[in-house]
Amino acid sequence: MKIKIAYKTAFLLTLFLAVSCDESILDQTNPNQFTVDQYYKDADQLTAATNGIYSEFYGAALWGRMMQYFCDGRADEHVPGGGQLETHNRQLLEGTYDNGNYTISVVWRGLYRIIHRANAVIQFGPQIEEIDAAVQKQRIAEAKFLRSWAYFYLVVNWGKIPVYTEIAQSPGDAQPLSEESVVYQLLETDLTTIQSDLAWNYTGSDAGRASKGAAKLLLARVYMHQGKYSDARDVLEDIYQNGPYSLVANYSDNFMEETEYNDESIFEIGFAGTGFTWSEDGNSSNARSNVMFQDYSPVAWRNCIPSDKLMDDFERPYKGDAKEDPRLHETVYFSGDTFGPAESPIVLTDEMQNGNSSQFNGTTVKASWKKYSPMYKLDPGGYYTSNINYRNMRYAEVLIKLAECENEIGTQAKAIDYLNEIRARASVDMPAYPTANYPCDSYDQVMRAIMHESYVEFSDEKLRELELARWRKNNKFSTLNPDPIDYIVSDPSKAYLVYPNEETTANTNID
């Protein structure tokens, strides 16, 4: 049985105060709405308010749709599937965007909605008296994790950003840009202090809640983005030694519906609805499906497809490697592959896949995304959304980040051991590093192996743009390991995004 957090959304009307030039409007009371002083009275209300923060994930602004394009557009795993790719998403892929770009603007709004909803829980949750203290602490800790999660994506992609730690009640509460160091200090403090109020994992009706492991891994991301590799290693080693996580034997279990919340999972974006909502905020209780399967599906819109560069990075015998990396065919559908019910498999053809072709093994082919596709068990036919959870954090990331930290502090042998744990997964079973094509005799060579392993292990998991941003910020690209985003190489100012025009217009503190 698929288990998700039960969301309640009526309370969301309480979190924001109306502002109007006509002050008489403020004297009226809507009998169908709560006000803030009427809410946050007991555990149920605090839980509903906390659940409402998670619900922001499911709207079209974030993981329901646009956040995924946002992450993919800042990476090198995707290319346009054809002319059907929307202009604003193509602009992000090609670096031709400006401050009116819809993808950039809508993600900015979605992330700040998470922050403002979280701030309400953090601000008013401690005032509740009729509540079990452990539940109260957990809900506030969840809110701080989710706020930190949103701030991390903001600071990585924009650098200086406005910081809010209380709910904004009027336009006059708009904040100026804070230095990155201020943002990171807030995240370090919150992600450290909340760990004692969270469990390593949650099951049953609480499956999917922010956990101790998620807080630790996010803290490690925060440290590493600042170049604090020793601090990150300590946190990651704690997960490695004391956490309940392990690699699952079957790599594809990380992308299937029946194997969600498995031993490798640390934090998932859980989908369990009967439809998709095109609204940004995800408030519709039954619209929690993921439309991105339809967007990337081989037999539907096919807006983005795997890049030739990504497919070529997988190890294969014709390139001189010992064997083909089996993760390739768990990541990409090629014409000739089968899909659909096991009892009546369907052969995927070129004609089924509209749009652009790819170059693979020196041959023109049609290739499409397979990860997170429900086509492993069904024929989607026409329009079809998916309820497969996105694994936003999984244990393999702990191993590969430990490898990077060890390489940074000069213990290359340990770095190689961590990489080889990933390659030794039963269903992967790739030759251990060093290999003929990936020698590991120097810092740069080990870094090349780390970058390669991250690329093929996590492709289409929306992690790549964070990794590229960290390596870029910390000057980890070299002649051996060049920055793959050409438009940033030619214009380094595009390492950070422009502020949305709607924000600079509304917030006079931002030039």
Coordinates of N, CA, C and O in Angstrom, one line a residue, residues 248 250-265 268 376 388-389 391:
V248 N 20.2 -0.1 -2.1 CA 19.4 -1.2 -2.5 C 20.1 -2.0 -3.6 O 20.8 -1.5 -4.4
N250 N 18.9 -3.5 -6.3 CA 18.4 -3.2 -7.6 C 18.4 -1.7 -7.8 O 17.5 -1.0 -7.2
Y251 N 19.2 -1.2 -8.7 CA 19.3 0.3 -8.9 C 18.0 0.9 -9.3 O 17.6 2.0 -8.8
S252 N 17.2 0.2 -10.1 CA 16.0 0.8 -10.6 C 14.9 0.9 -9.5 O 13.9 1.5 -9.7
D253 N 15.1 0.2 -8.4 CA 14.1 0.3 -7.3 C 14.1 1.8 -6.8 O 13.1 2.1 -6.1
N254 N 15.0 2.6 -7.1 CA 15.0 4.0 -6.7 C 14.1 4.8 -7.5 O 13.9 6.0 -7.2
F255 N 13.5 4.3 -8.6 CA 12.7 5.1 -9.5 C 11.3 4.4 -9.8 O 10.7 4.8 -10.7
M256 N 10.9 3.5 -9.0 CA 9.7 2.8 -9.2 C 8.7 3.1 -8.1 O 9.1 3.4 -6.9
E257 N 7.4 2.9 -8.4 CA 6.4 3.3 -7.4 C 6.3 2.3 -6.3 O 6.1 2.6 -5.1
E258 N 6.5 1.0 -6.6 CA 6.3 -0.1 -5.6 C 7.4 -0.1 -4.6 O 7.3 -0.8 -3.5
T259 N 8.5 0.6 -4.8 CA 9.7 0.5 -3.9 C 10.1 1.8 -3.4 O 11.3 2.1 -3.1
E260 N 9.1 2.7 -3.1 CA 9.3 4.0 -2.5 C 9.6 3.8 -1.0 O 9.3 2.8 -0.4
Y261 N 10.3 4.8 -0.5 CA 10.7 4.8 1.0 C 11.5 3.5 1.3 O 11.3 2.9 2.3
N262 N 12.4 3.1 0.4 CA 13.2 1.9 0.6 C 14.4 2.3 1.5 O 14.6 3.4 2.0
D263 N 15.3 1.3 1.7 CA 16.5 1.5 2.6 C 17.4 2.6 2.1 O 18.2 3.1 2.9
E264 N 17.4 2.9 0.8 CA 18.3 3.9 0.2 C 17.7 5.3 0.3 O 18.4 6.3 0.3
S265 N 16.4 5.4 0.6 CA 15.7 6.7 0.5 C 16.0 7.5 1.8 O 15.9 7.0 2.9
E268 N 12.1 12.1 0.1 CA 11.3 11.9 -1.1 C 10.3 13.0 -1.3 O 9.7 13.5 -0.3
Y376 N 7.5 1.1 -17.2 CA 8.0 -0.2 -16.9 C 6.8 -1.2 -16.6 O 7.1 -2.5 -16.6
I388 N 4.9 8.3 -9.2 CA 6.2 7.8 -8.7 C 6.9 9.0 -7.9 O 7.0 10.1 -8.4
N389 N 7.3 8.7 -6.7 CA 8.0 9.7 -5.9 C 9.3 10.1 -6.4 O 10.1 9.2 -6.9
R391 N 13.0 10.9 -5.5 CA 14.0 10.7 -4.4 C 14.9 11.9 -4.4 O 15.9 11.9 -5.1

